[in-house]
XYZ file of N, CA, C and O in Angstrom:
352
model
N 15.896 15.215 -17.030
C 15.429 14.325 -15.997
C 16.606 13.669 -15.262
O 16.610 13.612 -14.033
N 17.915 13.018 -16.243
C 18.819 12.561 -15.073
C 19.150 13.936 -14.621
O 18.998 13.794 -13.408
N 19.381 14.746 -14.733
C 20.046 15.909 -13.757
C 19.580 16.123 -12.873
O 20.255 16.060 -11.845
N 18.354 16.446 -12.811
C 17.286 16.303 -11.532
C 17.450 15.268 -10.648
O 17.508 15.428 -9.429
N 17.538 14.086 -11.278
C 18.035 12.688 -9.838
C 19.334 13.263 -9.772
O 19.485 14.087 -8.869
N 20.344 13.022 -10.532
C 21.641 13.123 -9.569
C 22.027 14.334 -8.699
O 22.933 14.385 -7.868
N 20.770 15.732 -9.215
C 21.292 16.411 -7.774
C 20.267 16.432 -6.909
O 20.089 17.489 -6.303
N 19.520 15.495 -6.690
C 18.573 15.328 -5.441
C 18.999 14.010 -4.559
O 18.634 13.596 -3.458
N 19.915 13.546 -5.518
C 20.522 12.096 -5.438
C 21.756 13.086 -4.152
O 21.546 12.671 -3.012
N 22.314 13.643 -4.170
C 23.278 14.481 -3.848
C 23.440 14.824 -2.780
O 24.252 14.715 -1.861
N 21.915 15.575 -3.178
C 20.996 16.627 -2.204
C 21.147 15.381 -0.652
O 21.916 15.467 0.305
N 20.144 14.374 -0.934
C 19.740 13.397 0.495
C 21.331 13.095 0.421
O 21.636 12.982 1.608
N 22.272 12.943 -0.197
C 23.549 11.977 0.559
C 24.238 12.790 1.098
O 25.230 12.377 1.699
N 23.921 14.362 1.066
C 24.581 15.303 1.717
C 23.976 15.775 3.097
O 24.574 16.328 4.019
N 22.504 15.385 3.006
C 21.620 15.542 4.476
C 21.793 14.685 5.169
O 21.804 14.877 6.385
N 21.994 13.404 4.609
C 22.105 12.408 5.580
C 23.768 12.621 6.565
O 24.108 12.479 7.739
N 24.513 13.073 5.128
C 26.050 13.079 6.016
C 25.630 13.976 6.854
O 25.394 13.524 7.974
N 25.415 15.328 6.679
C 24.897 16.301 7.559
C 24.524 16.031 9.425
O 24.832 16.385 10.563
N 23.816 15.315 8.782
C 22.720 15.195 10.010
C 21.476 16.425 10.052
O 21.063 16.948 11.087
N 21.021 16.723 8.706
C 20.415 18.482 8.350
C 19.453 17.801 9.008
O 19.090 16.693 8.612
N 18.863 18.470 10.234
C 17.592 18.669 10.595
C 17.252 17.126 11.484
O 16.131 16.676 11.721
N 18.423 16.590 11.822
C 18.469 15.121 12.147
C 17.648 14.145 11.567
O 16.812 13.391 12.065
N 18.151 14.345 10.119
C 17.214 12.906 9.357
C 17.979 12.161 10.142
O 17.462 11.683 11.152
N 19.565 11.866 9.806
C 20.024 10.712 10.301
C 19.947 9.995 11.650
O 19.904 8.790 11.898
N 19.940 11.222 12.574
C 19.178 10.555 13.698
C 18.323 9.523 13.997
O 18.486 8.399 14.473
N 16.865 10.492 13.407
C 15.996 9.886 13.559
C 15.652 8.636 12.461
O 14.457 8.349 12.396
N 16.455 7.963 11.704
C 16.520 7.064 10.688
C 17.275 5.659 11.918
O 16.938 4.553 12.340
N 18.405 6.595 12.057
C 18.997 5.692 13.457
C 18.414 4.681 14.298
O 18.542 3.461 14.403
N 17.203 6.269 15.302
C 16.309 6.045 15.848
C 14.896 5.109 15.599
O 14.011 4.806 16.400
N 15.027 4.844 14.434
C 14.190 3.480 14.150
C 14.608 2.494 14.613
O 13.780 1.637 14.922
N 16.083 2.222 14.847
C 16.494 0.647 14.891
C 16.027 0.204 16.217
O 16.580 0.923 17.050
N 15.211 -0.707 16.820
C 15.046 -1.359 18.237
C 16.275 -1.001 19.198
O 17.410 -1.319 18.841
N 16.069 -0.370 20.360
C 16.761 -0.314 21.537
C 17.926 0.805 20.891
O 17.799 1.825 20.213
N 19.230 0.011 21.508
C 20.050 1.491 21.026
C 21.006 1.187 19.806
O 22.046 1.792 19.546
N 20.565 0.346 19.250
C 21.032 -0.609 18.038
C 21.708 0.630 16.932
O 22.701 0.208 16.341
N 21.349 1.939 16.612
C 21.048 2.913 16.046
C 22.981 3.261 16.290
O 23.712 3.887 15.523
N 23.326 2.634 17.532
C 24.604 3.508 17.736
C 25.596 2.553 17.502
O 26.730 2.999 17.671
N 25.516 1.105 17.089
C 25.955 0.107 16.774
C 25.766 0.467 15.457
O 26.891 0.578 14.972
N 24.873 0.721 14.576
C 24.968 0.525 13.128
C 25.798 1.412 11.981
O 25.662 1.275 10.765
N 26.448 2.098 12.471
C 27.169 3.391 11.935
C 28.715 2.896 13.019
O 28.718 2.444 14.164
N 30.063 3.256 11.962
C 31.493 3.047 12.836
C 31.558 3.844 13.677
O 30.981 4.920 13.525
N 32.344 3.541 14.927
C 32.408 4.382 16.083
C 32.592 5.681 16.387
O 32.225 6.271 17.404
N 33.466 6.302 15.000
C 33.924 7.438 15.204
C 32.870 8.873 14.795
O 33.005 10.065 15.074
N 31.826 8.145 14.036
C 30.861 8.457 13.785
C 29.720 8.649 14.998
O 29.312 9.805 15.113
N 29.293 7.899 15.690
C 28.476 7.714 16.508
C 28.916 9.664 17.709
O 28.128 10.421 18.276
N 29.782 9.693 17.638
C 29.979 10.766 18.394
C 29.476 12.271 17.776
O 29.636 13.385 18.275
N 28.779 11.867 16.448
C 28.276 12.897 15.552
C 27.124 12.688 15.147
O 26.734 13.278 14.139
N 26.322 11.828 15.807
C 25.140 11.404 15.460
C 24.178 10.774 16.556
O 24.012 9.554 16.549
N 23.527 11.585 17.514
C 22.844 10.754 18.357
C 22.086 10.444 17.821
O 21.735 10.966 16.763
N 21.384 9.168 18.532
C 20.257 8.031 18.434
C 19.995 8.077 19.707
O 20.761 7.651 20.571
N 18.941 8.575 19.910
C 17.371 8.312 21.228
C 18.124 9.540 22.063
O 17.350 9.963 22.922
N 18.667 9.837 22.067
C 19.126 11.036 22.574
C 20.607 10.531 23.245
O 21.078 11.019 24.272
N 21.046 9.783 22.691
C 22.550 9.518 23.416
C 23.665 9.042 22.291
O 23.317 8.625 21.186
N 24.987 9.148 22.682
C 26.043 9.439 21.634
C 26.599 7.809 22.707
O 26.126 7.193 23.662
N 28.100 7.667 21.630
C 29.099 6.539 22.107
C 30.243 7.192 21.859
O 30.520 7.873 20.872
N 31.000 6.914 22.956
C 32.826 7.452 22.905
C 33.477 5.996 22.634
O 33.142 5.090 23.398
N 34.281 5.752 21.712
C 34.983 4.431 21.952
C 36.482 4.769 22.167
O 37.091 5.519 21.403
N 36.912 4.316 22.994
C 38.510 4.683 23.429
C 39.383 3.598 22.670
O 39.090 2.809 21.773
N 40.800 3.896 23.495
C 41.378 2.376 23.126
C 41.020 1.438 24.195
O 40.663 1.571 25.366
N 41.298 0.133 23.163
C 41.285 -1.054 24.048
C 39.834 -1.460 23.741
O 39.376 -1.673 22.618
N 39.220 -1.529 24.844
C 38.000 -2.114 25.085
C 36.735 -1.461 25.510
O 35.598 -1.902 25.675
N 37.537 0.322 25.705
C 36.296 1.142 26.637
C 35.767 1.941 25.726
O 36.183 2.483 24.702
N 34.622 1.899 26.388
C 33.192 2.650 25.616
C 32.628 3.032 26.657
O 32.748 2.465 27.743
N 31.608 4.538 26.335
C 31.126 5.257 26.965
C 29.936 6.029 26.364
O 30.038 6.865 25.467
N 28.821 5.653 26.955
C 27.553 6.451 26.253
C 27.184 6.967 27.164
O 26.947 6.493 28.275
N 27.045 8.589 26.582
C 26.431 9.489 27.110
C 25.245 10.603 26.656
O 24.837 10.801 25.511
N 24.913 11.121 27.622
C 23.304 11.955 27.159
C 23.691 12.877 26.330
O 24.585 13.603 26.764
N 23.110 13.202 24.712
C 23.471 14.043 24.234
C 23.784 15.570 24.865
O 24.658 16.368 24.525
N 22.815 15.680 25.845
C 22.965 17.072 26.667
C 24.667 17.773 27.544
O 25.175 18.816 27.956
N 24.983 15.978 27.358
C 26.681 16.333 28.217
C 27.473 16.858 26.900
O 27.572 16.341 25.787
N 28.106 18.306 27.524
C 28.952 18.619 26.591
C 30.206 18.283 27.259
O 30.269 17.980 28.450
N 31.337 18.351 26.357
C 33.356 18.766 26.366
C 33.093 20.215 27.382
O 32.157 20.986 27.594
N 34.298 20.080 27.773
C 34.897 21.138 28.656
C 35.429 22.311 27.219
O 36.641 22.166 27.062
N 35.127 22.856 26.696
C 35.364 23.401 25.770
C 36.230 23.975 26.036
O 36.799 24.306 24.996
N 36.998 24.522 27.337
C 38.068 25.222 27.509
C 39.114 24.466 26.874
O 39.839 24.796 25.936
N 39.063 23.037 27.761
C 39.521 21.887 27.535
C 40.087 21.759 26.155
O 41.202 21.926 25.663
N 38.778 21.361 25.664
C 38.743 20.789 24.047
C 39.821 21.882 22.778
O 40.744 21.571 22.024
N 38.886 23.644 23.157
C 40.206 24.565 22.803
C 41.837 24.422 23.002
O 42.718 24.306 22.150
N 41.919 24.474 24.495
C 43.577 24.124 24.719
C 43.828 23.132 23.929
O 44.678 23.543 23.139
N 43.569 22.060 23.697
C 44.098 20.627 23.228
C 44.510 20.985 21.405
O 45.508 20.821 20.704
N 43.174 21.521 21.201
C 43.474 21.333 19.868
C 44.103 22.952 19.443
O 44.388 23.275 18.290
N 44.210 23.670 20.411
C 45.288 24.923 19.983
C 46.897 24.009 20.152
O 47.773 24.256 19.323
N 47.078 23.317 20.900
C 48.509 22.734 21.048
C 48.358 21.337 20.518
O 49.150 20.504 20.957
N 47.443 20.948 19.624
C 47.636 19.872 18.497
C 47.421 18.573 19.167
O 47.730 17.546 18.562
N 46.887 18.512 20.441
C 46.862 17.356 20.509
C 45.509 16.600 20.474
O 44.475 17.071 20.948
N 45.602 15.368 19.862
C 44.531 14.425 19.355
C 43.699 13.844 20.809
O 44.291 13.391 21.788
N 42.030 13.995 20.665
C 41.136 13.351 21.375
C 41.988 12.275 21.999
O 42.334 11.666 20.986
N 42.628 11.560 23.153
C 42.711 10.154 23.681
C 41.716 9.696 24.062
O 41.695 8.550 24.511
């Protein structure tokens, strides 16, 4: 019987990291308004929409939410990280 909890115990802490099937989303998506993208650290939020929209946090002070549907320039995103350089 404990074996059974700790790998079902496992099981959900690995779906939730996941995002399998967007539990975490839609767990998110409970919180009132867009609260969902506030409750998880920033760097996270870019891996997890809530209501259908993500958060970019830059330096400084800027933030940027956008529709999950907007993708990266993937050409872009390739070049950068073939020549090592980090998201700014």
């Amino acid at each position: 019987r404990g074996r059974f909890v700790r790998i079902n115990t496992f099981a959900l802490l690995f779906a939730l990291a996941a995002n399998f099937l967007g539990v975490t989303s839609f767990l998110l998506g409970l919180l009132p308004g867009l609260q969902g993208l506030y409750a998880i650290p920033a760097d996270f939020t870019q891996f997890y929409p809530v209501k259908g929209w993500k958060r970019y946090v830059g330096e400084g002070n800027f933030e940027f939410i956008y529709p999950v549907r907007w993708l990266a320039d993937q050409a872009v995103t390739l070049a950068n990280q073939a020549r090592g350089v980090e998201d700014q």
